[in-house]
Every structure is written in structure tokens, then in C-alpha cells.
Tab-separated table of C-alpha atoms in Angstrom:
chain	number	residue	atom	x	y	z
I	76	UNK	CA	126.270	83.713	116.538
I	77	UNK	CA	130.220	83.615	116.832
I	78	UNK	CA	131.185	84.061	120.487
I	79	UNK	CA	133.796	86.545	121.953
I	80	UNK	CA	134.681	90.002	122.696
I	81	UNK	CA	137.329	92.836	121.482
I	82	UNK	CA	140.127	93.355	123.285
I	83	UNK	CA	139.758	95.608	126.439
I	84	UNK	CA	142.023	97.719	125.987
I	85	UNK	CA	140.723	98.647	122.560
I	86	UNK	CA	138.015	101.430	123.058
I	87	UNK	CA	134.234	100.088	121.073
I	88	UNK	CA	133.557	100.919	117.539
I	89	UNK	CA	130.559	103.278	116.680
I	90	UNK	CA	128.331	100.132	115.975
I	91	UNK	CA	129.100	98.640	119.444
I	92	UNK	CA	128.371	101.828	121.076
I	93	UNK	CA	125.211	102.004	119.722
I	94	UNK	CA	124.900	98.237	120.266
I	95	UNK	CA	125.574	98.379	124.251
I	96	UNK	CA	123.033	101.692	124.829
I	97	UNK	CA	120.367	99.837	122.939
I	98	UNK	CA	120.964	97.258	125.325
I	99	UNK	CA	121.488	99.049	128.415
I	100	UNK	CA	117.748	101.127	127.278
I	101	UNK	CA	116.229	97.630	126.991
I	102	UNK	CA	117.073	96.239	129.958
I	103	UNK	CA	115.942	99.315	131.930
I	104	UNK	CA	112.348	99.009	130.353
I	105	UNK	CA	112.532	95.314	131.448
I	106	UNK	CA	114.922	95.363	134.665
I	107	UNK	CA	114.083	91.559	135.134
I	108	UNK	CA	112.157	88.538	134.004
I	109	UNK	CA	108.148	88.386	133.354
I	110	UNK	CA	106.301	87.055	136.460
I	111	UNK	CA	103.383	84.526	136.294
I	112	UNK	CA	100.712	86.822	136.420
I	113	UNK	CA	102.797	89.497	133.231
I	114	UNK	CA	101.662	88.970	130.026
I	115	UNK	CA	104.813	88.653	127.233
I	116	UNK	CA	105.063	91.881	124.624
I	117	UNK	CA	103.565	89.720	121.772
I	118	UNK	CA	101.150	87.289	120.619
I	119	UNK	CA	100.748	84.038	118.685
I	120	UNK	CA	99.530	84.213	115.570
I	121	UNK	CA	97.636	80.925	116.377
I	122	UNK	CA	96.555	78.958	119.353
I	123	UNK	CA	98.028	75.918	117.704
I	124	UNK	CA	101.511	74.975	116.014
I	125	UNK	CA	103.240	71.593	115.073
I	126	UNK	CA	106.793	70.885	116.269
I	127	UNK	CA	108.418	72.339	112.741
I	128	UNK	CA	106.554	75.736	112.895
I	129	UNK	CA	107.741	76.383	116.441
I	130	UNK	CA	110.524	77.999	115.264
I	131	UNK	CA	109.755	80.450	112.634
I	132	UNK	CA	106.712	81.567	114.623
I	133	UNK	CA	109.191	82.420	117.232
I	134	UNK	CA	111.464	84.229	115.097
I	135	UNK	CA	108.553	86.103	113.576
I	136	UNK	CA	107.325	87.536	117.017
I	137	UNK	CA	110.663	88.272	118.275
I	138	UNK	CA	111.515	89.860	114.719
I	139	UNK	CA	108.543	91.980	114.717
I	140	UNK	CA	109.461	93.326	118.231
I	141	UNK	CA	112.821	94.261	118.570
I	142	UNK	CA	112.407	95.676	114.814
I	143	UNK	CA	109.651	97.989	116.080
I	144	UNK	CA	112.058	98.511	119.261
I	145	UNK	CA	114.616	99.800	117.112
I	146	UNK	CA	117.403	97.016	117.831
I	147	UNK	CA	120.212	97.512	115.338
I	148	UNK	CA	119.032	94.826	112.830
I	149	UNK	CA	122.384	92.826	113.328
I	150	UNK	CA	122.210	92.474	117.133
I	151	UNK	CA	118.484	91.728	116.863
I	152	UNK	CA	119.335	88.521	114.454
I	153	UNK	CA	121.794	87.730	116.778
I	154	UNK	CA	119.763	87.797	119.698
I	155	UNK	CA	116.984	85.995	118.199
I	156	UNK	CA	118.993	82.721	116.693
I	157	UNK	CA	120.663	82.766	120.294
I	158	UNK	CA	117.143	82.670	122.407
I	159	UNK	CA	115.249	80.285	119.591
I	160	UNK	CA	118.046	77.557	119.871
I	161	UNK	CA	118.119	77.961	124.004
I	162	UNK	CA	114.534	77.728	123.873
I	163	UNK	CA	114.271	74.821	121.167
I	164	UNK	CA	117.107	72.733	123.698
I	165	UNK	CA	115.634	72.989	126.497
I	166	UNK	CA	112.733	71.150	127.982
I	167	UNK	CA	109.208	72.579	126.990
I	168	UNK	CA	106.874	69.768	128.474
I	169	UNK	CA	105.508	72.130	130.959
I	170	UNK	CA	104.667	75.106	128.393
I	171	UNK	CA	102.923	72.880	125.848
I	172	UNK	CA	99.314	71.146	125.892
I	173	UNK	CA	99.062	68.060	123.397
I	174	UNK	CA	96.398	68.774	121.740
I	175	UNK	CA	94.179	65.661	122.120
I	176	UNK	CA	92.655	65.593	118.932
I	177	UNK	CA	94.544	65.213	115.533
I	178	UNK	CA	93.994	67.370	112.030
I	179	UNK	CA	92.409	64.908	108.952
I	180	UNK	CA	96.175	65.044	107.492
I	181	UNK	CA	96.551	62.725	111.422
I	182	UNK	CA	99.447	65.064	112.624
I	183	UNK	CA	99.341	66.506	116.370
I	184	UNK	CA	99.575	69.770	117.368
I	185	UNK	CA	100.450	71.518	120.459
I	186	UNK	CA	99.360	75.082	121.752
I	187	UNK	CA	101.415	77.931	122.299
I	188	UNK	CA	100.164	79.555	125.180
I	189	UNK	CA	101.337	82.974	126.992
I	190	UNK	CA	103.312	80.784	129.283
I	191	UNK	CA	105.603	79.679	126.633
I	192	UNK	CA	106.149	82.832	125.060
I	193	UNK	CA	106.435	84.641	128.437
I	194	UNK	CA	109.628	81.800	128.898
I	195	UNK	CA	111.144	82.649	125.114
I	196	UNK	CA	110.931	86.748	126.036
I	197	UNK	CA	112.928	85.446	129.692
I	198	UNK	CA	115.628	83.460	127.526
I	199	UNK	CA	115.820	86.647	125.419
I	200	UNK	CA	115.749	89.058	128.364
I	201	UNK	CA	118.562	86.404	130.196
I	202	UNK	CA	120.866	87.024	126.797
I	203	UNK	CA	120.677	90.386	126.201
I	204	UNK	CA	121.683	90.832	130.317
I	205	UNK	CA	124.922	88.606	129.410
I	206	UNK	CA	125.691	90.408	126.208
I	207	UNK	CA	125.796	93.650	128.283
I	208	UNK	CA	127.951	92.259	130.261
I	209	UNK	CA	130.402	90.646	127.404
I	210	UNK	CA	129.017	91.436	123.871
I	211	UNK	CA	129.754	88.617	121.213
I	212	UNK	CA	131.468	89.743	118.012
I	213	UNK	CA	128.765	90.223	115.286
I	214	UNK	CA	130.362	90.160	112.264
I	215	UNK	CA	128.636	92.054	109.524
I	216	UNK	CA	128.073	91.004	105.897
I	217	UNK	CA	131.042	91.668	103.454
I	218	UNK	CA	129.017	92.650	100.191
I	219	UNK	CA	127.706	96.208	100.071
I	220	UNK	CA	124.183	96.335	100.130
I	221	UNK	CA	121.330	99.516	100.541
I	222	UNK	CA	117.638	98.256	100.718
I	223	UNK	CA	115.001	100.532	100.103
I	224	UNK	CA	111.134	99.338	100.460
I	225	UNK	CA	107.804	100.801	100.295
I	226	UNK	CA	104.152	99.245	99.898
I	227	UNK	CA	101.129	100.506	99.877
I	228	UNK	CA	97.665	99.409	100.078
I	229	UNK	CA	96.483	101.270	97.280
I	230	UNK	CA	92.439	101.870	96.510
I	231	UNK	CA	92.050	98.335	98.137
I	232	UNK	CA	90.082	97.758	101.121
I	233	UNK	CA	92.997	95.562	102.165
I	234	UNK	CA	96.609	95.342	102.413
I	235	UNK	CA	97.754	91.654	101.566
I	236	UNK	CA	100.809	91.886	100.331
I	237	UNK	CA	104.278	91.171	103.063
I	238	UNK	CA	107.540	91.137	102.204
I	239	UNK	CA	111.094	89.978	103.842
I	240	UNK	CA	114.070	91.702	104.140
I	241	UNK	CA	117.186	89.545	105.575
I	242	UNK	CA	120.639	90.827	104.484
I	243	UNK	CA	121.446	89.144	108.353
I	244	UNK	CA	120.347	86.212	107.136
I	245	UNK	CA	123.725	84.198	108.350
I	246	UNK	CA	123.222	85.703	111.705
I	247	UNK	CA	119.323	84.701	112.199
I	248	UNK	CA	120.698	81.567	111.959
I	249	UNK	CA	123.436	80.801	113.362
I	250	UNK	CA	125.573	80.313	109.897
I	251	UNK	CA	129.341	80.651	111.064
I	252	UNK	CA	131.290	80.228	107.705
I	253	UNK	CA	132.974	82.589	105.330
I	254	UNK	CA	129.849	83.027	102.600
I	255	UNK	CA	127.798	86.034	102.536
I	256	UNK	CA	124.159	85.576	102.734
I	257	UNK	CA	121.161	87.959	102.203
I	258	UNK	CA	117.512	86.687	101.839
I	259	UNK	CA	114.500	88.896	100.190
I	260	UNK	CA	111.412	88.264	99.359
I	261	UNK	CA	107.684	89.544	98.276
I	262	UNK	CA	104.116	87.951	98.580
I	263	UNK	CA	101.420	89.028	96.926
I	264	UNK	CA	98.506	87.577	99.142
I	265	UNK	CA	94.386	87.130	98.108
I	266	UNK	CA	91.384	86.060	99.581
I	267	UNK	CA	93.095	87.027	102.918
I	268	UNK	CA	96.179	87.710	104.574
I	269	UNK	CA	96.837	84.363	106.286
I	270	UNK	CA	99.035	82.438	103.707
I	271	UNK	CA	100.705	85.520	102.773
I	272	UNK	CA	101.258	85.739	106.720
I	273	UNK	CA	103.113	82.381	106.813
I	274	UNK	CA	105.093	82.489	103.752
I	275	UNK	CA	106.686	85.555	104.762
I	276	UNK	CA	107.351	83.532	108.138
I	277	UNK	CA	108.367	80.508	107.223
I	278	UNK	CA	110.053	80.058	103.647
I	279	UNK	CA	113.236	81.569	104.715
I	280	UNK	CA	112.743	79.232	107.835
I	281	UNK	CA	112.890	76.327	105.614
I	282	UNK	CA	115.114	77.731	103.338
I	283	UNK	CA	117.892	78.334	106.349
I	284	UNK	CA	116.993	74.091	107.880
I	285	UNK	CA	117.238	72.491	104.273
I	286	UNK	CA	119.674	69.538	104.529
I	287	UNK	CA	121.379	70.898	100.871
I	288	UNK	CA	121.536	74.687	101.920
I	289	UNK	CA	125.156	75.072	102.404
I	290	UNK	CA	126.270	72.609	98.842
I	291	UNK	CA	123.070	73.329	96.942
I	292	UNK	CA	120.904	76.729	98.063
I	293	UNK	CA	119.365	76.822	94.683
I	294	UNK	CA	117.698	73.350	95.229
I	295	UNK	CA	117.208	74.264	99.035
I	296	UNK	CA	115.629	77.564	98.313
I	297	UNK	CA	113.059	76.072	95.617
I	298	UNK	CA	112.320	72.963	97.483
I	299	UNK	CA	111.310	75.477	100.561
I	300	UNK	CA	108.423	77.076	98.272
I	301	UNK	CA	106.408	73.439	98.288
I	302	UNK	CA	107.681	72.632	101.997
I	303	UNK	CA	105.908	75.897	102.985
I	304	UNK	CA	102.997	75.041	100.992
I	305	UNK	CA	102.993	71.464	102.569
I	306	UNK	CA	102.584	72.939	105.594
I	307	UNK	CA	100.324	75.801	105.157
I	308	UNK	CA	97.625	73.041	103.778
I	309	UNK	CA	97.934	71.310	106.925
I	310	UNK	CA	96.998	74.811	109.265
I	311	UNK	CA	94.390	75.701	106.390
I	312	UNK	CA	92.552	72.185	106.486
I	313	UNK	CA	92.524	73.064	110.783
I	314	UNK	CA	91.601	76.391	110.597
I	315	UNK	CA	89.428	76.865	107.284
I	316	UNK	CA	91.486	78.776	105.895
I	317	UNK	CA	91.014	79.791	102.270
I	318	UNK	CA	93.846	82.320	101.226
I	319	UNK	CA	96.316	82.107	98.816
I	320	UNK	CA	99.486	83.974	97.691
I	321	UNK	CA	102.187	84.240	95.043
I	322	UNK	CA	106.005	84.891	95.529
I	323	UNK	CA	109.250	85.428	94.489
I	324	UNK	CA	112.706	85.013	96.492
I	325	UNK	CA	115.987	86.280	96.064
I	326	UNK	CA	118.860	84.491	97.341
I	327	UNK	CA	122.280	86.140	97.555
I	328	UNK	CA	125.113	84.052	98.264
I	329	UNK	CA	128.425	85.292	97.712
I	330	UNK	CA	128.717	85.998	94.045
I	331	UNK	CA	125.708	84.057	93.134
I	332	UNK	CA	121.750	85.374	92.839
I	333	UNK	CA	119.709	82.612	92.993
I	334	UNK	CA	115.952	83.430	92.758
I	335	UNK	CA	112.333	81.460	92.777
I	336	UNK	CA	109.283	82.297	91.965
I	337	UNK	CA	105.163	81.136	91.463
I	338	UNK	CA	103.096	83.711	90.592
I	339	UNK	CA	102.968	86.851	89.046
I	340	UNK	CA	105.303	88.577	91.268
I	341	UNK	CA	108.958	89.167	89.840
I	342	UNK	CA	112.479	89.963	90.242
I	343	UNK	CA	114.213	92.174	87.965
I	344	UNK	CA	118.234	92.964	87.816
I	345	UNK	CA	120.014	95.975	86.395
I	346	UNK	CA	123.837	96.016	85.048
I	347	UNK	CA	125.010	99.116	84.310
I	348	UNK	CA	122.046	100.325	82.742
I	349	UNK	CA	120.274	97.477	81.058
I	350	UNK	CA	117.448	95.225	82.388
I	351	UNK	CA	118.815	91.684	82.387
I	352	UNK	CA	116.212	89.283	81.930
I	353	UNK	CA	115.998	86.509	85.269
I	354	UNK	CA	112.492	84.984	84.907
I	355	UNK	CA	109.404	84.988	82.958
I	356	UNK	CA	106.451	85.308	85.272
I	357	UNK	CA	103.865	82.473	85.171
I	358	UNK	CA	100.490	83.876	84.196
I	359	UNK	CA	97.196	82.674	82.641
I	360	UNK	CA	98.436	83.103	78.909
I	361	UNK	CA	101.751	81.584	79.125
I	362	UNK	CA	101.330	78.096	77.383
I	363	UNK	CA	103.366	76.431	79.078
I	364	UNK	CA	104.414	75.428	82.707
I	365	UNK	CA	107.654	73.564	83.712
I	366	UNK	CA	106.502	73.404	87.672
I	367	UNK	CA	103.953	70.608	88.994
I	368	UNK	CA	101.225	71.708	87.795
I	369	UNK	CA	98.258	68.597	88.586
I	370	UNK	CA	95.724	69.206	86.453
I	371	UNK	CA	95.058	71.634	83.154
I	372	UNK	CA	91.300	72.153	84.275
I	373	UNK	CA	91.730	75.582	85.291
I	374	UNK	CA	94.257	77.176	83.035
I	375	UNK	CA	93.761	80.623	85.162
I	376	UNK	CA	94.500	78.981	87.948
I	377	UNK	CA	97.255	76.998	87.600
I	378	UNK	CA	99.474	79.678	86.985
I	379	UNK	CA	99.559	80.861	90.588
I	380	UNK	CA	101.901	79.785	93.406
I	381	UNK	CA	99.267	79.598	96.255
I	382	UNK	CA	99.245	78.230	100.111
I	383	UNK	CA	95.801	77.744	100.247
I	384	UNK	CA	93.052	76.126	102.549
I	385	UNK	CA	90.790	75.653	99.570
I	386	UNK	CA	91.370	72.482	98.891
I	387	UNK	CA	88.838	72.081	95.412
I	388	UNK	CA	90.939	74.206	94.149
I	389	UNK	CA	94.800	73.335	95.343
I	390	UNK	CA	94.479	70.337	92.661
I	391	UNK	CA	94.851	72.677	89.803
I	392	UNK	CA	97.230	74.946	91.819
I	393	UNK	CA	101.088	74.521	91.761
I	394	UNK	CA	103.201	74.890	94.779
I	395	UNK	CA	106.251	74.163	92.946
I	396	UNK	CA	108.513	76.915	92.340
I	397	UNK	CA	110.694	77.736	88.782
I	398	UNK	CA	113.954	79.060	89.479
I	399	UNK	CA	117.213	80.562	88.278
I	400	UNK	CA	120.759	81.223	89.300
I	401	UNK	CA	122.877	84.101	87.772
I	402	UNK	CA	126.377	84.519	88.289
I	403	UNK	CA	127.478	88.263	89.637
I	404	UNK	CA	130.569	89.834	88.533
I	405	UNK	CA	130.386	93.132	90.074
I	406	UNK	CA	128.842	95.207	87.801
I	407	UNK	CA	125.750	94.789	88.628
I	408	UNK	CA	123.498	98.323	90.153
I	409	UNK	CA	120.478	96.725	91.619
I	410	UNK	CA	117.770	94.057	91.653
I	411	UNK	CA	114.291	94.516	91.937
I	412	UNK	CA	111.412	92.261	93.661
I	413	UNK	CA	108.192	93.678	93.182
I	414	UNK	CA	104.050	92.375	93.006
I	415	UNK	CA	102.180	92.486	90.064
I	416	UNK	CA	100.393	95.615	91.587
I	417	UNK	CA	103.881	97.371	90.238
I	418	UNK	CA	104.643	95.259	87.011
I	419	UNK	CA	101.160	95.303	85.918
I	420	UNK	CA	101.651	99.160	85.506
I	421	UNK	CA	105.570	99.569	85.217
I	422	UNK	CA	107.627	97.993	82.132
I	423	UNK	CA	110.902	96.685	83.238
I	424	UNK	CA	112.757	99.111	80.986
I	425	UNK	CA	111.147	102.303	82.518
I	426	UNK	CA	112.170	101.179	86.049
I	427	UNK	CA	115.751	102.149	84.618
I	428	UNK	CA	114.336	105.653	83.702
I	429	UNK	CA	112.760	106.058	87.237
I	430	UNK	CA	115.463	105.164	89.349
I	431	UNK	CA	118.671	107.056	87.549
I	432	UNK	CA	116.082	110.020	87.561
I	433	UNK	CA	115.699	109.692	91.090
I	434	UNK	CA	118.840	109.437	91.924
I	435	UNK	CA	120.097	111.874	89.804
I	436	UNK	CA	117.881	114.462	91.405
I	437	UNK	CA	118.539	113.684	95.180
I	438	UNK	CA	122.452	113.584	94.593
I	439	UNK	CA	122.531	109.417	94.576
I	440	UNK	CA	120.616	109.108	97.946
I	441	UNK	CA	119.144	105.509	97.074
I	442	UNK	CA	116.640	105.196	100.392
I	443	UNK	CA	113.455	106.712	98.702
I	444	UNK	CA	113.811	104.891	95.371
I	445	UNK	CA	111.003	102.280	96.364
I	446	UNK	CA	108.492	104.931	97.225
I	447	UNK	CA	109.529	106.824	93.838
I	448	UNK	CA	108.495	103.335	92.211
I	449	UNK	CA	105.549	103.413	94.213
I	450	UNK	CA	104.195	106.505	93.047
I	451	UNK	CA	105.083	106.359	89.686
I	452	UNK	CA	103.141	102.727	89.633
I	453	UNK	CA	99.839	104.499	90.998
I	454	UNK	CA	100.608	106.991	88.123
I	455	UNK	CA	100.222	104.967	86.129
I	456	UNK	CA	97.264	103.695	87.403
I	457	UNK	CA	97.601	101.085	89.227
I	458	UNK	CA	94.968	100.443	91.823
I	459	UNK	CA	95.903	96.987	93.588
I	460	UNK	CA	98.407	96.696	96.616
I	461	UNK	CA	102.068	97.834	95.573
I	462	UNK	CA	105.265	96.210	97.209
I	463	UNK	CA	108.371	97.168	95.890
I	464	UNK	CA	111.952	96.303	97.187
I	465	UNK	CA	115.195	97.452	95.635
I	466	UNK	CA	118.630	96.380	96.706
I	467	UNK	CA	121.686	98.352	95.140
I	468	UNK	CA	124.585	95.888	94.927
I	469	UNK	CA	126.247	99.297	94.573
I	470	UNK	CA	126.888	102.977	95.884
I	471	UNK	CA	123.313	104.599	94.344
I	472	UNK	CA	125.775	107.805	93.637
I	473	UNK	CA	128.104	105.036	91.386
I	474	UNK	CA	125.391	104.934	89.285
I	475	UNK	CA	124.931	108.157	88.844
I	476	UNK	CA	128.323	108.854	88.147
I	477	UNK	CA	128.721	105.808	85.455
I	478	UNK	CA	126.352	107.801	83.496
I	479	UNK	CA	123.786	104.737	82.951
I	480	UNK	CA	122.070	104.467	79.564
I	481	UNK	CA	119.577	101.670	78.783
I	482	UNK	CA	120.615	100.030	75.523
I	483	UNK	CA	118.220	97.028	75.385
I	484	UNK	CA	117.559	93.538	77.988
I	485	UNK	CA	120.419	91.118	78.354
I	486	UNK	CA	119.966	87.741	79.072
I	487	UNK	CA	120.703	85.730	82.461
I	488	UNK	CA	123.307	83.409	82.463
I	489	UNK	CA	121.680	80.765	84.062
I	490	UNK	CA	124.094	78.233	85.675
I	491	UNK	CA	121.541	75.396	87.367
């Protein structure tokens, strides 16, 4: 994050205010570091972790934390890329264990043990004392953006569908230039949670360390769908795992929506009224398949984007994303990401109808629109897990007040 703080003798800005109590309330619950014998506030999601997951597990914990802490979601991004890079610099000998045996891929892994998340809450605990102290400027995005999610587990015995929500995207990692970035995303797990689990903690991960992110984030963001895979086989093969998932990721950078998808899930954008067509989902009818896909054995199966531990199957399974780019001009009211647990039920064109009906009842308040969606899915009756995820490039009441009529799909302009 950029470094620095306003002027004294100018007197703090709402958002700092609210900034420096959150602060000062934290550090009363936690007046000073963890001793040996004080377990940290979170756990691993596994004993064991290679050197390029250490960081997006990390993120993930401290993520899920502060968010159910109630950090203002700026600060907490912040705060995280600040203790992650302190943490990855310094020297961790003494809070990892080689693990003396290797996976069958050969690779060695290390354990994350209490110890070394007790010392990443300390290096978080240690910033947020100096920030109190002399609070960096955290410089917001420029573009205006309202998010509004919902999911629900449905009839099913399980939820298995995450989702990721980044519009601090720049500030989770440490990205100091001029260009607005916002990352979103939806996973549509089965046969567990697990890969679902890592995709929502890592893609953006490897979307945020790809060497071409900053000249090329198209290329970066669909060469991080088979990275995560990649690495996802490698924990499956250790820990028998045998779940899979499908996905689909927005991108936003500056005036450019780049998306990427495997799987049934999908992304949907609206421009003043009309559904503009991004992507056509990959599922076991389509004919055709530009992606990697190894083997036409199993037709039904090769249509799914899935991290998966079952590896009889992962031959006939792409982990190759198709993706898009479409140039924004403004105009635009929202885009959609949703699971096929909302598609499967809800054409593209009646999302239109549902959301200017919403809005035009509660007076262009856009923050319930998702659960609207939601509901009007399981109307229709869908029974599987639901995610939804709308983010209004706009003012929800703009819409409203443009008096939107859907006159048929456009197409994307696709410029990669």
C-alpha cells in the first residue's frame, strides 16, 4: 500500500474516522502480541502447503477474519498485503517443518503450524499498532461500483458453491499505479467443497503474481485458471481429494471487462437495457470446445472446468479456460456472475425484468437485487445451490430513471 499521511492540520475524513476507531477497537481486544502458549484467531485449512500456496492461504485466513471483524474492506486489504509481504521477507526457518517425505508429483511441502500463523497475526497486530499511530493513505478505487451478493444452499444437503468479491483488488496487492482494478468471481463446486475452497483462494492469487498482469491481464487472468488447477492436482494426489468445480471470473481494469470461464457458470452484462452477449457456457451439448480438452471419451465430462483429485477422470477434463475482453464505454448498468443453479432456471433476458422491477419498487436501492435473483431462481424451481453476484457499473436509481427497456441481446465486442 502507498505510504503517508494527511496533513495535520487538516481534520480526518469520515472514512479515516471510521478507519482509526476500528483500529483503536482492535487493538483493545488484542492490547499486545500472542504468547507461546495463545492459540492465533484462525486455522489452516491444511497441515501442509508448498512455498507458492503460502501466500494465498494467508490472505484467505486473514481475509476471512478481519471481514467477519468488520474492518472497512479497504483498510483490511491494506493491512493484509502489508503483513503477507513482511511475513513472506522475513526468515521463516524456525516456523516451518520440511516435510521429509515428497508427493508422487516429487515436490516438498512444508507444514503450517499454529506457530507460524500465531507470527503472521503478530506482524498484523505490529501494523495495525503503527497505522494508529500514522495511518497510510488508502486510496480508493476511481470507478463507481455497488456489489450486491446472495447464495443459498437451496434443497441440497450441501452448500458448495464460494464466490470472490475484490473491488480492492490493487490494494490486496500492493498495485501502486494509476489503473483501477476489481476482481469477482463464482465457483460452482461438486463432489465436495475442497477445490471450490482453493479456487476461490488462489486464482486471484495467481492472477495478481502473473509475470504479464500489468501489459496483458487477459492472458494473465486465463493462464491463472490452469495454474490453479496445476496446483490443486498436486494437494488432491496428497490428500485424496476428489472434488471438482467450475468458474467464471470477471476482471475489471479500467475501461476494460475481461472475463474467463470453464463450466457452466456465467457472466452476463447489461447496457442500458439489453443483455449483451460475453460468453457461451461450455456444456455437454455444445459440439465444440476451443480449450484443451485431452480426450473426447467423455463428452459430459469434458465440458467442465474442474480442480480435481480424481485423476481417471482429469484426462478427459479441461482446466483451460475460454475467455473474452469487452471494451466499456460508460453505458453500461451492471454485470452479472452467477452458477448454473441460477441460469439453469433464469433466462438472461428476464434478469432485465427482475432487476428494473426491483429497483423500481425500492426507489433504486441496488443492495437486495442478488437475493431478489435468488428467490425468483427458486421460483422458478430451481433446487441446486444458487450464487448470484451483481455489480452496477452505475447509480441503481440511474437506471431507473433512464427508463430501461429490453429490445433484444447485443453482441460483445471482443478485442483479444
Amino acid at each position: 500500500a502507498s505510504t503517508g499521511s494527511p496533513p495535520p492540520s487538516h481534520p480526518p475524513k469520515e472514512g479515516e474516522k471510521k478507519t482509526l476507531a476500528w483500529l483503536a477497537g482492535f487493538l483493545r481486544d488484542w492490547p499486545g502480541p500472542l504468547g507461546p502458549a495463545e492459540p492465533p484467531p484462525w486455522t489452516a485449512s491444511t497441515a501442509l502447503l508448498r512455498p507458492d500456496e503460502t501466500a494465498a492461504e494467508l490472505t484467505e485466513r486473514a481475509r476471512g477474519f478481519l471481514g467477519r471483524r468488520g474492518a472497512p474492506p479497504l483498510l483490511a486489504a491494506s493491512l493484509i498485503h502489508a503483513a503477507v509481504s513482511g511475513i513472506l521477507q522475513s526468515d521463516l526457518g524456525n516456523f516451518k517443518k520440511q516435510n521429509l517425505d515428497q508427493d508422487e508429483a516429487g515436490d516438498n511441502t512444508s507444514s503450517i503450524s499454529p506457530l507460524t500463523l500465531r507470527h503472521f497475526f503478530n506482524k498484523l497486530l505490529e501494523i495495525c499498532g503503527e497505522w494508529q499511530k500514522e495511518l497510510p493513505a488508502l486510496k480508493p478505487s476511481k470507478r463507481y461500483l455497488q456489489i450486491s451478493i446472495h447464495a443459498t444452499r437451496n434443497t441440497r444437503r450441501k452448500m458448495e458453491d464460494r464466490h470472490v468479491s475484490l473491488p480492492e483488488f490493487n490494494q490486496l496487492f500492493g498495485l501502486e499505479d494509476d489503473v483501477d482494478r476489481a476482481y469477482f468471481a463464482v465457483y460452482d463446486g461438486h463432489g465436495g467443497i475442497e477445490a471450490a475452497n482453493y479456487a476461490a483462494a488462489h486464482l486471484h492469487v495467481n492472477v495478481a503474481h502473473h509475470e504479464k498482469l500489468l501489459e496483458n491481464p487477459a492472458e494473465a487472468l486465463r493462464d491463472s485458471f490452469q495454474k490453479t488447477d496445476e496446483m490443486f492436482l498436486l494437494r488432491a494426489r496428497r490428500e485424496k481429494l476428489r472434488s471438482g468445480t467450475t468458474g467464471v471470473s470477471c476482471f475489471l481494469v479500467d475501461d476494460k471487462l475481461h472475463i474467463a470461464w470453464l463450466g457452466d457458470s456465467q457472466v452476463m452484462l447489461v447496457q442500458q437495457g439489453k443483455v449483451i452477449t460475453l460468453m457461451e457456457p461450455h456444456k455437454p451439448e455444445r459440439e465444440s470446445r476451443t480449450a484443451c480438452v485431452l480426450s473426447p471419451v467423455s463428452h459430459s465430462l469434458s465440458f467442465f472446468f474442474q480442480f480435481t483429485g480424481d485423476l481417471l477422470q482429469k484426462p478427459y477434463i479441461s482446466g483451460c479456460a475460454d475467455g473474452t475482453s469487452f471494451e466499456l464505454t460508460g453505458t453500461e448498468d451492471y454485470v452479472l456472475l452467477a452458477c448454473d443453479g441460477f441460469f439453469d432456471a433464469i433466462q438472461p433476458g428476464e434478469v432485465v425484468d427482475h432487476v428494473l422491477e426491483h429497483l423500481t419498487q425500492n426507489h433504486g436501492d441496488g443492495l437486495q437485487t442478488a437475493e431478489r435473483l435468488v428467490a425468483a431462481a427458486k421460483e422458478s424451481g430451481s433446487t441446486d445451490n444458487i450464487t448470484v453476484l451483481v455489480l452496477f457499473l452505475r447509480e441503481p436509481k440511474d437506471i431507473v430513471g433512464g427508463g430501461l427497456s429490453r429490445e433484444g441481446v447485443g453482441q460483445a465486442e471482443v478485442i483479444i
